[in-house]
Amino acid sequence: MRLRCGGVVFALSWRTGTLVEGRLGLPKFILLGAFRAKVWSLGAAKEEVFRLQRDQEKAKDVDAMVADLKLDKLALEGKIAALNKEIMKTIGLQDRADKLRAQVGDLEEKARRDAEASAAEMERLRRSRRDRSRRL
């Protein structure tokens, strides 16, 4: 009877009453007196094999979860990189908007001064016309 779990093979020889546990090509012989051993019974060996198989299945599940998490991480890193680019664009646009606001403020101030100067010039011309019309 043979049971295999990963790199471990268990073989039971019914004739000799020997349980062989092989790990990486190094067999370990366990004598089973009348198929019962103080070291390891057949039932315990089967349970151990099934336990090792379950552990191996769990390891595969964990490996799959790790792979999924790595893919999620890569996707999130891509999104973060895209967001960082957008942030840099936004910062650049905010700087440009601040400069344009300053220019608009300067132009509004210039327009106000020009309007005041224009109003003063119009007033001066009116007075000048009145003065001319009074002289005539």
PDB file of C-alpha atoms in Angstrom:
ATOM      1  CA  MET A   1       0.000   0.000   0.000  1.00  0.00           C
ATOM      2  CA  ARG A   2       1.384   3.414  -1.005  1.00  0.00           C
ATOM      3  CA  LEU A   3       0.277   6.889  -0.065  1.00  0.00           C
ATOM      4  CA  ARG A   4       1.867   9.987  -1.562  1.00  0.00           C
ATOM      5  CA  CYS A   5       1.807  13.537  -0.267  1.00  0.00           C
ATOM      6  CA  GLY A   6       4.041  16.098  -1.928  1.00  0.00           C
ATOM      7  CA  GLY A   7       7.637  14.878  -1.618  1.00  0.00           C
ATOM      8  CA  VAL A   8       6.753  12.277   1.045  1.00  0.00           C
ATOM      9  CA  VAL A   9       5.859   8.689   0.149  1.00  0.00           C
ATOM     10  CA  PHE A  10       4.542   6.185   2.674  1.00  0.00           C
ATOM     11  CA  ALA A  11       4.663   2.492   1.778  1.00  0.00           C
ATOM     12  CA  LEU A  12       3.443  -0.379   3.937  1.00  0.00           C
ATOM     13  CA  SER A  13       4.743  -3.847   3.339  1.00  0.00           C
ATOM     14  CA  TRP A  14       2.135  -6.297   4.587  1.00  0.00           C
ATOM     15  CA  ARG A  15       4.535  -9.238   4.390  1.00  0.00           C
ATOM     16  CA  THR A  16       7.358  -7.735   6.414  1.00  0.00           C
ATOM     17  CA  GLY A  17       5.234  -5.426   8.538  1.00  0.00           C
ATOM     18  CA  THR A  18       7.398  -2.433   7.645  1.00  0.00           C
ATOM     19  CA  LEU A  19       6.260   1.120   7.051  1.00  0.00           C
ATOM     20  CA  VAL A  20       8.603   3.053   4.793  1.00  0.00           C
ATOM     21  CA  GLU A  21       8.568   6.834   4.896  1.00  0.00           C
ATOM     22  CA  GLY A  22      10.567   8.359   2.059  1.00  0.00           C
ATOM     23  CA  ARG A  23      11.540  12.009   2.041  1.00  0.00           C
ATOM     24  CA  LEU A  24      13.510  13.330  -0.898  1.00  0.00           C
ATOM     25  CA  GLY A  25      14.811   9.865  -1.753  1.00  0.00           C
ATOM     26  CA  LEU A  26      15.945   8.965   1.770  1.00  0.00           C
ATOM     27  CA  PRO A  27      13.761   6.083   2.986  1.00  0.00           C
ATOM     28  CA  LYS A  28      13.172   5.545   6.690  1.00  0.00           C
ATOM     29  CA  PHE A  29      12.112   2.049   7.700  1.00  0.00           C
ATOM     30  CA  ILE A  30       9.806   1.615  10.654  1.00  0.00           C
ATOM     31  CA  LEU A  31       9.150  -1.950  11.765  1.00  0.00           C
ATOM     32  CA  LEU A  32       5.544  -2.603  12.588  1.00  0.00           C
ATOM     33  CA  GLY A  33       5.237  -5.521  14.985  1.00  0.00           C
ATOM     34  CA  ALA A  34       2.036  -7.292  13.917  1.00  0.00           C
ATOM     35  CA  PHE A  35       1.101  -4.141  11.962  1.00  0.00           C
ATOM     36  CA  ARG A  36       1.104  -2.078  15.104  1.00  0.00           C
ATOM     37  CA  ALA A  37       3.907   0.199  15.976  1.00  0.00           C
ATOM     38  CA  LYS A  38       4.635   2.323  18.925  1.00  0.00           C
ATOM     39  CA  VAL A  39       6.137   4.838  16.518  1.00  0.00           C
ATOM     40  CA  TRP A  40       3.364   5.005  13.951  1.00  0.00           C
ATOM     41  CA  SER A  41       0.246   2.981  13.285  1.00  0.00           C
ATOM     42  CA  LEU A  42      -1.214   2.614   9.806  1.00  0.00           C
ATOM     43  CA  GLY A  43      -4.219   4.774  10.727  1.00  0.00           C
ATOM     44  CA  ALA A  44      -1.934   7.482  12.053  1.00  0.00           C
ATOM     45  CA  ALA A  45       0.146   7.273   8.881  1.00  0.00           C
ATOM     46  CA  LYS A  46      -2.970   7.688   6.737  1.00  0.00           C
ATOM     47  CA  GLU A  47      -4.100  10.590   8.890  1.00  0.00           C
ATOM     48  CA  GLU A  48      -0.674  12.152   8.564  1.00  0.00           C
ATOM     49  CA  VAL A  49      -0.784  11.755   4.785  1.00  0.00           C
ATOM     50  CA  PHE A  50      -4.258  13.270   4.619  1.00  0.00           C
ATOM     51  CA  ARG A  51      -3.140  16.089   6.916  1.00  0.00           C
ATOM     52  CA  LEU A  52      -0.147  16.757   4.683  1.00  0.00           C
ATOM     53  CA  GLN A  53      -2.414  16.710   1.624  1.00  0.00           C
ATOM     54  CA  ARG A  54      -4.783  19.199   3.281  1.00  0.00           C
ATOM     55  CA  ASP A  55      -1.829  21.389   4.195  1.00  0.00           C
ATOM     56  CA  GLN A  56      -0.640  21.231   0.613  1.00  0.00           C
ATOM     57  CA  GLU A  57      -4.119  22.182  -0.654  1.00  0.00           C
ATOM     58  CA  LYS A  58      -4.214  25.065   1.810  1.00  0.00           C
ATOM     59  CA  ALA A  59      -0.774  26.142   0.626  1.00  0.00           C
ATOM     60  CA  LYS A  60      -2.069  26.165  -2.961  1.00  0.00           C
ATOM     61  CA  ASP A  61      -5.056  28.242  -1.850  1.00  0.00           C
ATOM     62  CA  VAL A  62      -2.754  30.613   0.013  1.00  0.00           C
ATOM     63  CA  ASP A  63      -0.490  30.839  -3.040  1.00  0.00           C
ATOM     64  CA  ALA A  64      -3.515  31.681  -5.187  1.00  0.00           C
ATOM     65  CA  MET A  65      -4.612  34.323  -2.677  1.00  0.00           C
ATOM     66  CA  VAL A  66      -1.093  35.775  -2.629  1.00  0.00           C
ATOM     67  CA  ALA A  67      -1.060  35.886  -6.436  1.00  0.00           C
ATOM     68  CA  ASP A  68      -4.461  37.621  -6.435  1.00  0.00           C
ATOM     69  CA  LEU A  69      -3.247  40.120  -3.856  1.00  0.00           C
ATOM     70  CA  LYS A  70      -0.135  40.816  -5.922  1.00  0.00           C
ATOM     71  CA  LEU A  71      -2.314  41.477  -8.970  1.00  0.00           C
ATOM     72  CA  ASP A  72      -4.533  43.750  -6.882  1.00  0.00           C
ATOM     73  CA  LYS A  73      -1.429  45.522  -5.607  1.00  0.00           C
ATOM     74  CA  LEU A  74      -0.162  46.078  -9.162  1.00  0.00           C
ATOM     75  CA  ALA A  75      -3.560  47.399 -10.233  1.00  0.00           C
ATOM     76  CA  LEU A  76      -3.678  49.759  -7.255  1.00  0.00           C
ATOM     77  CA  GLU A  77      -0.121  50.926  -7.907  1.00  0.00           C
ATOM     78  CA  GLY A  78      -1.151  51.729 -11.479  1.00  0.00           C
ATOM     79  CA  LYS A  79      -4.135  53.691 -10.217  1.00  0.00           C
ATOM     80  CA  ILE A  80      -1.935  55.515  -7.711  1.00  0.00           C
ATOM     81  CA  ALA A  81       0.508  56.434 -10.486  1.00  0.00           C
ATOM     82  CA  ALA A  82      -2.367  57.758 -12.601  1.00  0.00           C
ATOM     83  CA  LEU A  83      -3.706  59.743  -9.641  1.00  0.00           C
ATOM     84  CA  ASN A  84      -0.239  61.153  -8.955  1.00  0.00           C
ATOM     85  CA  LYS A  85      -0.072  62.347 -12.573  1.00  0.00           C
ATOM     86  CA  GLU A  86      -3.497  63.953 -12.200  1.00  0.00           C
ATOM     87  CA  ILE A  87      -2.380  65.597  -8.955  1.00  0.00           C
ATOM     88  CA  MET A  88       0.681  67.028 -10.690  1.00  0.00           C
ATOM     89  CA  LYS A  89      -1.496  68.321 -13.536  1.00  0.00           C
ATOM     90  CA  THR A  90      -3.893  69.836 -11.004  1.00  0.00           C
ATOM     91  CA  ILE A  91      -1.045  71.510  -9.138  1.00  0.00           C
ATOM     92  CA  GLY A  92       0.238  72.923 -12.442  1.00  0.00           C
ATOM     93  CA  LEU A  93      -3.240  74.161 -13.329  1.00  0.00           C
ATOM     94  CA  GLN A  94      -3.651  75.719  -9.880  1.00  0.00           C
ATOM     95  CA  ASP A  95      -0.357  77.581 -10.324  1.00  0.00           C
ATOM     96  CA  ARG A  96      -1.496  78.793 -13.743  1.00  0.00           C
ATOM     97  CA  ALA A  97      -4.887  79.817 -12.314  1.00  0.00           C
ATOM     98  CA  ASP A  98      -3.139  81.767  -9.529  1.00  0.00           C
ATOM     99  CA  LYS A  99      -0.992  83.592 -12.099  1.00  0.00           C
ATOM    100  CA  LEU A 100      -4.039  84.358 -14.228  1.00  0.00           C
ATOM    101  CA  ARG A 101      -5.934  85.638 -11.163  1.00  0.00           C
ATOM    102  CA  ALA A 102      -3.025  87.933 -10.400  1.00  0.00           C
ATOM    103  CA  GLN A 103      -3.025  89.156 -14.013  1.00  0.00           C
ATOM    104  CA  VAL A 104      -6.798  89.692 -13.893  1.00  0.00           C
ATOM    105  CA  GLY A 105      -6.370  91.671 -10.674  1.00  0.00           C
ATOM    106  CA  ASP A 106      -3.656  93.794 -12.290  1.00  0.00           C
ATOM    107  CA  LEU A 107      -5.797  94.349 -15.386  1.00  0.00           C
ATOM    108  CA  GLU A 108      -8.832  95.278 -13.266  1.00  0.00           C
ATOM    109  CA  GLU A 109      -6.706  97.769 -11.350  1.00  0.00           C
ATOM    110  CA  LYS A 110      -5.364  99.194 -14.617  1.00  0.00           C
ATOM    111  CA  ALA A 111      -8.901  99.388 -16.052  1.00  0.00           C
ATOM    112  CA  ARG A 112     -10.092 101.198 -12.899  1.00  0.00           C
ATOM    113  CA  ARG A 113      -7.218 103.680 -13.114  1.00  0.00           C
ATOM    114  CA  ASP A 114      -7.867 104.177 -16.840  1.00  0.00           C
ATOM    115  CA  ALA A 115     -11.580 104.721 -16.146  1.00  0.00           C
ATOM    116  CA  GLU A 116     -10.731 107.283 -13.450  1.00  0.00           C
ATOM    117  CA  ALA A 117      -8.265 108.974 -15.791  1.00  0.00           C
ATOM    118  CA  SER A 118     -10.855 108.928 -18.581  1.00  0.00           C
ATOM    119  CA  ALA A 119     -13.509 110.405 -16.279  1.00  0.00           C
ATOM    120  CA  ALA A 120     -11.059 113.080 -15.144  1.00  0.00           C
ATOM    121  CA  GLU A 121     -10.148 113.838 -18.782  1.00  0.00           C
ATOM    122  CA  MET A 122     -13.841 114.075 -19.716  1.00  0.00           C
ATOM    123  CA  GLU A 123     -14.441 116.426 -16.820  1.00  0.00           C
ATOM    124  CA  ARG A 124     -11.461 118.535 -17.857  1.00  0.00           C
ATOM    125  CA  LEU A 125     -12.755 118.692 -21.455  1.00  0.00           C
ATOM    126  CA  ARG A 126     -16.251 119.724 -20.256  1.00  0.00           C
ATOM    127  CA  ARG A 127     -14.780 122.486 -18.170  1.00  0.00           C
ATOM    128  CA  SER A 128     -12.657 123.529 -21.076  1.00  0.00           C
ATOM    129  CA  ARG A 129     -15.728 123.706 -23.350  1.00  0.00           C
ATOM    130  CA  ARG A 130     -17.653 125.664 -20.740  1.00  0.00           C
ATOM    131  CA  ASP A 131     -14.806 128.039 -20.371  1.00  0.00           C
ATOM    132  CA  ARG A 132     -14.629 128.501 -24.172  1.00  0.00           C
ATOM    133  CA  SER A 133     -18.348 128.935 -24.485  1.00  0.00           C
ATOM    134  CA  ARG A 134     -18.287 131.596 -21.740  1.00  0.00           C
ATOM    135  CA  ARG A 135     -15.476 133.438 -23.435  1.00  0.00           C
ATOM    136  CA  LEU A 136     -17.282 133.604 -26.732  1.00  0.00           C
TER     137      LEU A 136
END
